[in-house]
Amino acid sequence: MRIVSICPSNTEILHYLGAKDLLVGVDDFSDFPPDYADLPRLGPDLSIHMDLVEELQPDLVIASLSVPGMEKNIKQLEERGIPHITLNPKSWNNILEDVLLVGSYIGRLPEAEKLVAHLTQTVEMIRKHMSTSQSIPRIYWEWWPKPVFTPGQGNWLTEVCELVGAYNIFADYLQESVQTNWLEVVKRNPDLVMVAWTGIEKHRIKKDMFTTRPDWQNTPLADPNLIQICDEGWFCRPSPRLLVGIKHLAHLLAPSRFEPASEDLWQDPRIQAK
């Protein structure tokens, strides 16, 4: 079977299903795992070169609607009659469902079922080991700085907060993505700022970009200890790798209970929990 992935999160799902041997091409932004770098590149995920996709003669293209603008990829796949499935998860459970869906399409359903069982058990273990104190940490997630975008209730990061006993301060907005401003963030008084700028490498983001914001001066948010700059691949992609982000957030909120997260998705959760 010849498979093409045109979204980084889909490529990661295939990786965790052990399906690299089936992949014949990926989008330009599929950067995990690193050893997939040798695969043919088909353009950025918002503007896939469909002529190149056709040349690879795929049996299946795994497409996505996880980012606005990807609709034109789907339209071109349909117009050219290229066999494909389209993933569009909104929640953690949706991600698990997509793992099973992809597994069934590519003949890796047993692997998918094993992966989903592991993900489910690990998340449940983390949830049970989090503090049951009355204080619920309030988290501000920043996806983009200008204009300021943050996830609302309709995004999986609100659910990620709930899984670790925290609260997304913009969960009162029903939509997936909320445009706001820095002064509004101050008014909502978060205990922690989680920075995961979509598509931007972690090393390019510095804490002084936040602590020097005019609207944050003389407020608690000017404290660099409140700012956590994160790997966007751990939080912004709807794939099993989101579990690494959940483990990382659990460590930040309860360092006495959880070791720092690593990319080892299969690490025994009893080793992680102290």
PDB file of C-alpha atoms in Angstrom:
ATOM      1  CA  MET A   1       0.000   0.000   0.000  1.00  0.00           C
ATOM      2  CA  ARG A   2       1.265   3.496  -0.925  1.00  0.00           C
ATOM      3  CA  ILE A   3       0.250   6.265   1.497  1.00  0.00           C
ATOM      4  CA  VAL A   4       0.693  10.038   1.345  1.00  0.00           C
ATOM      5  CA  SER A   5       0.231  12.280   4.393  1.00  0.00           C
ATOM      6  CA  ILE A   6      -0.406  15.977   3.824  1.00  0.00           C
ATOM      7  CA  CYS A   7      -0.505  17.155   7.450  1.00  0.00           C
ATOM      8  CA  PRO A   8       2.088  16.779  10.259  1.00  0.00           C
ATOM      9  CA  SER A   9      -0.395  15.304  12.746  1.00  0.00           C
ATOM     10  CA  ASN A  10      -1.388  12.617  10.235  1.00  0.00           C
ATOM     11  CA  THR A  11       2.266  11.745   9.661  1.00  0.00           C
ATOM     12  CA  GLU A  12       2.667  11.341  13.425  1.00  0.00           C
ATOM     13  CA  ILE A  13      -0.341   9.008  13.607  1.00  0.00           C
ATOM     14  CA  LEU A  14       1.240   6.849  10.904  1.00  0.00           C
ATOM     15  CA  HIS A  15       4.536   6.859  12.795  1.00  0.00           C
ATOM     16  CA  TYR A  16       2.938   5.605  16.000  1.00  0.00           C
ATOM     17  CA  LEU A  17       1.213   2.871  13.997  1.00  0.00           C
ATOM     18  CA  GLY A  18       4.584   1.753  12.662  1.00  0.00           C
ATOM     19  CA  ALA A  19       3.641   2.560   9.070  1.00  0.00           C
ATOM     20  CA  LYS A  20       6.728   4.325   7.728  1.00  0.00           C
ATOM     21  CA  ASP A  21       7.181   1.468   5.268  1.00  0.00           C
ATOM     22  CA  LEU A  22       3.888   2.498   3.643  1.00  0.00           C
ATOM     23  CA  LEU A  23       4.622   6.232   3.385  1.00  0.00           C
ATOM     24  CA  VAL A  24       5.743   7.504  -0.013  1.00  0.00           C
ATOM     25  CA  GLY A  25       5.403  11.271   0.553  1.00  0.00           C
ATOM     26  CA  VAL A  26       4.584  13.928   3.169  1.00  0.00           C
ATOM     27  CA  ASP A  27       3.970  17.676   3.464  1.00  0.00           C
ATOM     28  CA  ASP A  28       6.876  20.066   4.057  1.00  0.00           C
ATOM     29  CA  PHE A  29       6.018  20.634   7.727  1.00  0.00           C
ATOM     30  CA  SER A  30       6.046  16.973   8.809  1.00  0.00           C
ATOM     31  CA  ASP A  31       9.132  17.178  11.031  1.00  0.00           C
ATOM     32  CA  PHE A  32       8.512  14.372  13.517  1.00  0.00           C
ATOM     33  CA  PRO A  33      10.054  11.900  13.848  1.00  0.00           C
ATOM     34  CA  PRO A  34      13.357  13.247  12.461  1.00  0.00           C
ATOM     35  CA  ASP A  35      14.143  10.035  10.590  1.00  0.00           C
ATOM     36  CA  TYR A  36      11.227  10.750   8.223  1.00  0.00           C
ATOM     37  CA  ALA A  37      13.270  13.571   6.673  1.00  0.00           C
ATOM     38  CA  ASP A  38      14.212  11.366   3.719  1.00  0.00           C
ATOM     39  CA  LEU A  39      10.631  11.127   2.440  1.00  0.00           C
ATOM     40  CA  PRO A  40       9.596  13.125  -0.657  1.00  0.00           C
ATOM     41  CA  ARG A  41       8.155  16.550   0.214  1.00  0.00           C
ATOM     42  CA  LEU A  42       4.935  17.744  -1.395  1.00  0.00           C
ATOM     43  CA  GLY A  43       4.731  21.390  -0.329  1.00  0.00           C
ATOM     44  CA  PRO A  44       3.376  23.229   2.729  1.00  0.00           C
ATOM     45  CA  ASP A  45       0.265  21.731   4.268  1.00  0.00           C
ATOM     46  CA  LEU A  46      -1.907  24.664   3.145  1.00  0.00           C
ATOM     47  CA  SER A  47      -0.713  24.483  -0.467  1.00  0.00           C
ATOM     48  CA  ILE A  48       0.059  20.888  -1.402  1.00  0.00           C
ATOM     49  CA  HIS A  49       1.401  20.356  -4.943  1.00  0.00           C
ATOM     50  CA  MET A  50      -1.202  17.922  -6.221  1.00  0.00           C
ATOM     51  CA  ASP A  51       0.769  17.131  -9.384  1.00  0.00           C
ATOM     52  CA  LEU A  52       3.500  15.699  -7.167  1.00  0.00           C
ATOM     53  CA  VAL A  53       0.915  13.752  -5.176  1.00  0.00           C
ATOM     54  CA  GLU A  54      -0.470  12.221  -8.370  1.00  0.00           C
ATOM     55  CA  GLU A  55       3.003  11.275  -9.575  1.00  0.00           C
ATOM     56  CA  LEU A  56       3.454   9.159  -6.417  1.00  0.00           C
ATOM     57  CA  GLN A  57       0.349   7.128  -7.369  1.00  0.00           C
ATOM     58  CA  PRO A  58      -0.908   6.770  -3.777  1.00  0.00           C
ATOM     59  CA  ASP A  59      -3.476   4.187  -2.785  1.00  0.00           C
ATOM     60  CA  LEU A  60      -4.541   6.564  -0.007  1.00  0.00           C
ATOM     61  CA  VAL A  61      -3.945  10.199   0.887  1.00  0.00           C
ATOM     62  CA  ILE A  62      -4.560  11.117   4.529  1.00  0.00           C
ATOM     63  CA  ALA A  63      -5.749  14.714   4.509  1.00  0.00           C
ATOM     64  CA  SER A  64      -6.844  17.080   7.267  1.00  0.00           C
ATOM     65  CA  LEU A  65      -9.024  20.073   8.069  1.00  0.00           C
ATOM     66  CA  SER A  66      -7.239  20.899  11.321  1.00  0.00           C
ATOM     67  CA  VAL A  67      -6.073  24.305  10.022  1.00  0.00           C
ATOM     68  CA  PRO A  68      -8.266  26.846   8.168  1.00  0.00           C
ATOM     69  CA  GLY A  69      -7.294  26.892   4.493  1.00  0.00           C
ATOM     70  CA  MET A  70      -6.792  23.155   4.079  1.00  0.00           C
ATOM     71  CA  GLU A  71     -10.173  22.916   2.358  1.00  0.00           C
ATOM     72  CA  LYS A  72      -8.607  23.574  -1.038  1.00  0.00           C
ATOM     73  CA  ASN A  73      -6.468  20.451  -0.669  1.00  0.00           C
ATOM     74  CA  ILE A  74      -9.605  18.366  -0.174  1.00  0.00           C
ATOM     75  CA  LYS A  75     -11.278  19.974  -3.180  1.00  0.00           C
ATOM     76  CA  GLN A  76      -8.310  19.146  -5.417  1.00  0.00           C
ATOM     77  CA  LEU A  77      -8.172  15.558  -4.189  1.00  0.00           C
ATOM     78  CA  GLU A  78     -11.850  15.185  -5.026  1.00  0.00           C
ATOM     79  CA  GLU A  79     -11.492  16.821  -8.447  1.00  0.00           C
ATOM     80  CA  ARG A  80      -8.599  14.551  -9.389  1.00  0.00           C
ATOM     81  CA  GLY A  81     -10.262  11.418  -8.030  1.00  0.00           C
ATOM     82  CA  ILE A  82      -7.369  10.653  -5.672  1.00  0.00           C
ATOM     83  CA  PRO A  83      -8.463   8.220  -2.930  1.00  0.00           C
ATOM     84  CA  HIS A  84      -8.330   9.927   0.437  1.00  0.00           C
ATOM     85  CA  ILE A  85      -9.725  10.247   3.934  1.00  0.00           C
ATOM     86  CA  THR A  86     -10.002  13.535   5.813  1.00  0.00           C
ATOM     87  CA  LEU A  87      -9.379  13.915   9.547  1.00  0.00           C
ATOM     88  CA  ASN A  88     -10.812  16.839  11.513  1.00  0.00           C
ATOM     89  CA  PRO A  89     -10.578  16.095  15.252  1.00  0.00           C
ATOM     90  CA  LYS A  90     -11.804  18.581  17.847  1.00  0.00           C
ATOM     91  CA  SER A  91     -11.183  16.649  21.068  1.00  0.00           C
ATOM     92  CA  TRP A  92      -8.938  14.038  22.655  1.00  0.00           C
ATOM     93  CA  ASN A  93     -11.569  11.379  22.001  1.00  0.00           C
ATOM     94  CA  ASN A  94     -11.731  12.462  18.355  1.00  0.00           C
ATOM     95  CA  ILE A  95      -7.975  11.925  18.096  1.00  0.00           C
ATOM     96  CA  LEU A  96      -8.350   8.407  19.493  1.00  0.00           C
ATOM     97  CA  GLU A  97     -11.141   7.740  16.987  1.00  0.00           C
ATOM     98  CA  ASP A  98      -8.914   8.948  14.145  1.00  0.00           C
ATOM     99  CA  VAL A  99      -6.130   6.592  15.217  1.00  0.00           C
ATOM    100  CA  LEU A 100      -8.569   3.691  14.928  1.00  0.00           C
ATOM    101  CA  LEU A 101      -9.901   4.997  11.605  1.00  0.00           C
ATOM    102  CA  VAL A 102      -6.440   5.277  10.055  1.00  0.00           C
ATOM    103  CA  GLY A 103      -5.477   1.896  11.470  1.00  0.00           C
ATOM    104  CA  SER A 104      -8.506   0.278   9.833  1.00  0.00           C
ATOM    105  CA  TYR A 105      -7.763   1.879   6.443  1.00  0.00           C
ATOM    106  CA  ILE A 106      -4.110   0.857   6.322  1.00  0.00           C
ATOM    107  CA  GLY A 107      -4.385  -2.641   7.761  1.00  0.00           C
ATOM    108  CA  ARG A 108      -2.919  -1.755  11.166  1.00  0.00           C
ATOM    109  CA  LEU A 109      -6.045  -2.008  13.324  1.00  0.00           C
ATOM    110  CA  PRO A 110      -4.453  -4.230  16.027  1.00  0.00           C
ATOM    111  CA  GLU A 111      -1.634  -1.699  16.382  1.00  0.00           C
ATOM    112  CA  ALA A 112      -4.181   1.129  16.534  1.00  0.00           C
ATOM    113  CA  GLU A 113      -6.211  -0.609  19.231  1.00  0.00           C
ATOM    114  CA  LYS A 114      -3.082  -1.190  21.311  1.00  0.00           C
ATOM    115  CA  LEU A 115      -2.069   2.460  20.921  1.00  0.00           C
ATOM    116  CA  VAL A 116      -5.510   3.775  21.884  1.00  0.00           C
ATOM    117  CA  ALA A 117      -5.592   1.524  24.956  1.00  0.00           C
ATOM    118  CA  HIS A 118      -2.190   2.844  26.041  1.00  0.00           C
ATOM    119  CA  LEU A 119      -3.181   6.479  25.478  1.00  0.00           C
ATOM    120  CA  THR A 120      -6.427   6.041  27.390  1.00  0.00           C
ATOM    121  CA  GLN A 121      -4.815   4.269  30.342  1.00  0.00           C
ATOM    122  CA  THR A 122      -1.985   6.786  30.607  1.00  0.00           C
ATOM    123  CA  VAL A 123      -4.290   9.804  30.569  1.00  0.00           C
ATOM    124  CA  GLU A 124      -6.513   8.202  33.206  1.00  0.00           C
ATOM    125  CA  MET A 125      -3.461   7.542  35.400  1.00  0.00           C
ATOM    126  CA  ILE A 126      -2.382  11.185  35.093  1.00  0.00           C
ATOM    127  CA  ARG A 127      -5.861  12.411  35.931  1.00  0.00           C
ATOM    128  CA  LYS A 128      -6.006  10.271  39.075  1.00  0.00           C
ATOM    129  CA  HIS A 129      -2.579  11.412  40.288  1.00  0.00           C
ATOM    130  CA  MET A 130      -3.266  15.134  39.969  1.00  0.00           C
ATOM    131  CA  SER A 131      -4.038  17.124  43.094  1.00  0.00           C
ATOM    132  CA  THR A 132      -7.624  17.245  44.323  1.00  0.00           C
ATOM    133  CA  SER A 133      -7.068  20.550  46.120  1.00  0.00           C
ATOM    134  CA  GLN A 134      -9.603  23.359  45.827  1.00  0.00           C
ATOM    135  CA  SER A 135      -7.166  25.559  43.891  1.00  0.00           C
ATOM    136  CA  ILE A 136      -7.602  25.085  40.130  1.00  0.00           C
ATOM    137  CA  PRO A 137      -4.688  26.486  38.087  1.00  0.00           C
ATOM    138  CA  ARG A 138      -5.833  29.022  35.475  1.00  0.00           C
ATOM    139  CA  ILE A 139      -3.972  28.714  32.186  1.00  0.00           C
ATOM    140  CA  TYR A 140      -3.608  31.089  29.247  1.00  0.00           C
ATOM    141  CA  TRP A 141      -2.539  29.438  25.994  1.00  0.00           C
ATOM    142  CA  GLU A 142      -0.989  31.619  23.320  1.00  0.00           C
ATOM    143  CA  TRP A 143      -1.105  30.284  19.760  1.00  0.00           C
ATOM    144  CA  TRP A 144      -0.141  33.531  18.054  1.00  0.00           C
ATOM    145  CA  PRO A 145       0.917  36.992  19.279  1.00  0.00           C
ATOM    146  CA  LYS A 146      -0.150  39.499  16.586  1.00  0.00           C
ATOM    147  CA  PRO A 147      -3.090  39.333  16.374  1.00  0.00           C
ATOM    148  CA  VAL A 148      -3.447  37.403  19.605  1.00  0.00           C
ATOM    149  CA  PHE A 149      -5.082  33.988  19.191  1.00  0.00           C
ATOM    150  CA  THR A 150      -5.859  31.484  21.929  1.00  0.00           C
ATOM    151  CA  PRO A 151      -7.918  28.267  22.042  1.00  0.00           C
ATOM    152  CA  GLY A 152     -11.540  28.390  23.135  1.00  0.00           C
ATOM    153  CA  GLN A 153     -13.810  25.675  24.484  1.00  0.00           C
ATOM    154  CA  GLY A 154     -14.022  23.923  21.113  1.00  0.00           C
ATOM    155  CA  ASN A 155     -10.331  23.026  21.042  1.00  0.00           C
ATOM    156  CA  TRP A 156      -8.617  20.003  22.582  1.00  0.00           C
ATOM    157  CA  LEU A 157      -6.389  22.203  24.774  1.00  0.00           C
ATOM    158  CA  THR A 158      -9.380  23.086  26.934  1.00  0.00           C
ATOM    159  CA  GLU A 159      -9.853  19.349  27.463  1.00  0.00           C
ATOM    160  CA  VAL A 160      -6.118  18.928  28.127  1.00  0.00           C
ATOM    161  CA  CYS A 161      -6.464  21.470  30.943  1.00  0.00           C
ATOM    162  CA  GLU A 162      -9.388  19.569  32.428  1.00  0.00           C
ATOM    163  CA  LEU A 163      -7.478  16.283  32.313  1.00  0.00           C
ATOM    164  CA  VAL A 164      -4.809  17.723  34.608  1.00  0.00           C
ATOM    165  CA  GLY A 165      -7.198  19.602  36.876  1.00  0.00           C
ATOM    166  CA  ALA A 166      -6.635  23.025  35.329  1.00  0.00           C
ATOM    167  CA  TYR A 167      -8.814  25.595  33.537  1.00  0.00           C
ATOM    168  CA  ASN A 168      -8.399  27.349  30.194  1.00  0.00           C
ATOM    169  CA  ILE A 169      -9.180  31.006  30.923  1.00  0.00           C
ATOM    170  CA  PHE A 170     -10.851  31.405  27.512  1.00  0.00           C
ATOM    171  CA  ALA A 171     -13.042  28.306  27.814  1.00  0.00           C
ATOM    172  CA  ASP A 172     -16.095  30.564  28.102  1.00  0.00           C
ATOM    173  CA  TYR A 173     -15.826  31.102  24.331  1.00  0.00           C
ATOM    174  CA  LEU A 174     -17.483  28.199  22.530  1.00  0.00           C
ATOM    175  CA  GLN A 175     -15.384  28.379  19.361  1.00  0.00           C
ATOM    176  CA  GLU A 176     -12.116  26.583  18.653  1.00  0.00           C
ATOM    177  CA  SER A 177      -9.995  29.727  18.300  1.00  0.00           C
ATOM    178  CA  VAL A 178     -10.446  33.115  19.984  1.00  0.00           C
ATOM    179  CA  GLN A 179      -8.943  36.427  18.904  1.00  0.00           C
ATOM    180  CA  THR A 180      -8.189  38.545  21.955  1.00  0.00           C
ATOM    181  CA  ASN A 181      -5.608  41.042  23.237  1.00  0.00           C
ATOM    182  CA  TRP A 182      -2.914  41.207  25.903  1.00  0.00           C
ATOM    183  CA  LEU A 183      -4.910  43.495  28.197  1.00  0.00           C
ATOM    184  CA  GLU A 184      -7.833  41.032  28.251  1.00  0.00           C
ATOM    185  CA  VAL A 185      -5.385  38.278  29.223  1.00  0.00           C
ATOM    186  CA  VAL A 186      -4.261  40.376  32.206  1.00  0.00           C
ATOM    187  CA  LYS A 187      -7.876  40.904  33.278  1.00  0.00           C
ATOM    188  CA  ARG A 188      -8.471  37.131  33.287  1.00  0.00           C
ATOM    189  CA  ASN A 189      -5.562  36.687  35.722  1.00  0.00           C
ATOM    190  CA  PRO A 190      -3.911  33.395  34.631  1.00  0.00           C
ATOM    191  CA  ASP A 191      -1.578  31.480  36.930  1.00  0.00           C
ATOM    192  CA  LEU A 192       0.435  30.153  33.994  1.00  0.00           C
ATOM    193  CA  VAL A 193       1.123  31.263  30.423  1.00  0.00           C
ATOM    194  CA  MET A 194       1.662  28.381  28.003  1.00  0.00           C
ATOM    195  CA  VAL A 195       3.254  29.549  24.759  1.00  0.00           C
ATOM    196  CA  ALA A 196       3.005  27.316  21.701  1.00  0.00           C
ATOM    197  CA  TRP A 197       3.148  29.489  18.600  1.00  0.00           C
ATOM    198  CA  THR A 198       1.883  27.378  15.728  1.00  0.00           C
ATOM    199  CA  GLY A 199       4.643  26.537  13.265  1.00  0.00           C
ATOM    200  CA  ILE A 200       7.345  28.429  15.218  1.00  0.00           C
ATOM    201  CA  GLU A 201      10.279  26.528  16.680  1.00  0.00           C
ATOM    202  CA  LYS A 202      10.652  26.795  20.436  1.00  0.00           C
ATOM    203  CA  HIS A 203      14.208  28.162  20.328  1.00  0.00           C
ATOM    204  CA  ARG A 204      13.044  31.206  18.361  1.00  0.00           C
ATOM    205  CA  ILE A 205      10.749  32.377  21.174  1.00  0.00           C
ATOM    206  CA  LYS A 206      12.222  34.246  24.160  1.00  0.00           C
ATOM    207  CA  LYS A 207      10.591  35.093  27.479  1.00  0.00           C
ATOM    208  CA  ASP A 208      11.387  38.796  27.180  1.00  0.00           C
ATOM    209  CA  MET A 209       9.001  38.922  24.224  1.00  0.00           C
ATOM    210  CA  PHE A 210       6.288  38.529  26.864  1.00  0.00           C
ATOM    211  CA  THR A 211       7.649  40.176  30.002  1.00  0.00           C
ATOM    212  CA  THR A 212       8.266  43.451  28.106  1.00  0.00           C
ATOM    213  CA  ARG A 213       4.758  43.739  26.679  1.00  0.00           C
ATOM    214  CA  PRO A 214       3.414  47.194  27.586  1.00  0.00           C
ATOM    215  CA  ASP A 215       0.052  45.859  28.785  1.00  0.00           C
ATOM    216  CA  TRP A 216       1.791  43.361  31.051  1.00  0.00           C
ATOM    217  CA  GLN A 217       4.024  45.816  32.875  1.00  0.00           C
ATOM    218  CA  ASN A 218       3.414  46.113  36.639  1.00  0.00           C
ATOM    219  CA  THR A 219       1.243  42.986  36.546  1.00  0.00           C
ATOM    220  CA  PRO A 220       1.933  39.383  37.619  1.00  0.00           C
ATOM    221  CA  LEU A 221       2.439  38.483  33.947  1.00  0.00           C
ATOM    222  CA  ALA A 222       5.697  40.434  33.863  1.00  0.00           C
ATOM    223  CA  ASP A 223       7.189  37.617  35.964  1.00  0.00           C
ATOM    224  CA  PRO A 224       9.206  35.314  33.655  1.00  0.00           C
ATOM    225  CA  ASN A 225       8.504  32.383  35.993  1.00  0.00           C
ATOM    226  CA  LEU A 226       4.886  32.427  34.824  1.00  0.00           C
ATOM    227  CA  ILE A 227       5.894  32.017  31.169  1.00  0.00           C
ATOM    228  CA  GLN A 228       6.387  28.512  29.775  1.00  0.00           C
ATOM    229  CA  ILE A 229       7.654  28.298  26.198  1.00  0.00           C
ATOM    230  CA  CYS A 230       6.679  24.925  24.799  1.00  0.00           C
ATOM    231  CA  ASP A 231       7.302  22.702  21.820  1.00  0.00           C
ATOM    232  CA  GLU A 232       4.320  23.465  19.591  1.00  0.00           C
ATOM    233  CA  GLY A 233       4.405  19.868  18.354  1.00  0.00           C
ATOM    234  CA  TRP A 234       3.377  18.744  21.845  1.00  0.00           C
ATOM    235  CA  PHE A 235       0.204  20.835  21.922  1.00  0.00           C
ATOM    236  CA  CYS A 236      -0.834  22.169  18.499  1.00  0.00           C
ATOM    237  CA  ARG A 237      -1.116  18.905  16.563  1.00  0.00           C
ATOM    238  CA  PRO A 238      -4.049  16.489  16.996  1.00  0.00           C
ATOM    239  CA  SER A 239      -2.037  13.292  17.118  1.00  0.00           C
ATOM    240  CA  PRO A 240      -1.018  10.763  19.810  1.00  0.00           C
ATOM    241  CA  ARG A 241       1.980  13.026  20.465  1.00  0.00           C
ATOM    242  CA  LEU A 242      -0.420  15.264  22.389  1.00  0.00           C
ATOM    243  CA  LEU A 243       0.112  12.798  25.241  1.00  0.00           C
ATOM    244  CA  VAL A 244       3.652  14.152  25.583  1.00  0.00           C
ATOM    245  CA  GLY A 245       2.134  17.621  26.040  1.00  0.00           C
ATOM    246  CA  ILE A 246      -0.287  16.310  28.664  1.00  0.00           C
ATOM    247  CA  LYS A 247       2.629  14.745  30.558  1.00  0.00           C
ATOM    248  CA  HIS A 248       4.601  17.992  30.281  1.00  0.00           C
ATOM    249  CA  LEU A 249       1.723  20.058  31.661  1.00  0.00           C
ATOM    250  CA  ALA A 250       1.214  17.546  34.479  1.00  0.00           C
ATOM    251  CA  HIS A 251       4.900  17.952  35.404  1.00  0.00           C
ATOM    252  CA  LEU A 252       4.656  21.760  35.382  1.00  0.00           C
ATOM    253  CA  LEU A 253       1.615  21.706  37.668  1.00  0.00           C
ATOM    254  CA  ALA A 254       2.755  18.846  39.925  1.00  0.00           C
ATOM    255  CA  PRO A 255       6.553  18.426  39.690  1.00  0.00           C
ATOM    256  CA  SER A 256       6.606  16.386  42.887  1.00  0.00           C
ATOM    257  CA  ARG A 257       4.377  13.766  41.259  1.00  0.00           C
ATOM    258  CA  PHE A 258       5.557  13.696  37.647  1.00  0.00           C
ATOM    259  CA  GLU A 259       8.968  13.585  36.012  1.00  0.00           C
ATOM    260  CA  PRO A 260       9.664  15.865  33.009  1.00  0.00           C
ATOM    261  CA  ALA A 261       8.075  14.584  29.826  1.00  0.00           C
ATOM    262  CA  SER A 262      10.047  12.979  27.028  1.00  0.00           C
ATOM    263  CA  GLU A 263       9.236  11.984  23.457  1.00  0.00           C
ATOM    264  CA  ASP A 264       8.970   8.366  24.590  1.00  0.00           C
ATOM    265  CA  LEU A 265       5.222   7.967  24.190  1.00  0.00           C
ATOM    266  CA  TRP A 266       5.324   4.391  25.453  1.00  0.00           C
ATOM    267  CA  GLN A 267       7.121   5.042  28.721  1.00  0.00           C
ATOM    268  CA  ASP A 268       5.339   3.206  31.541  1.00  0.00           C
ATOM    269  CA  PRO A 269       3.158   5.778  33.317  1.00  0.00           C
ATOM    270  CA  ARG A 270       4.072   4.216  36.671  1.00  0.00           C
ATOM    271  CA  ILE A 271       7.613   5.443  36.014  1.00  0.00           C
ATOM    272  CA  GLN A 272       6.343   8.947  35.270  1.00  0.00           C
ATOM    273  CA  ALA A 273       4.217   9.257  38.415  1.00  0.00           C
ATOM    274  CA  LYS A 274       6.121   9.670  41.650  1.00  0.00           C
TER     275      LYS A 274
END
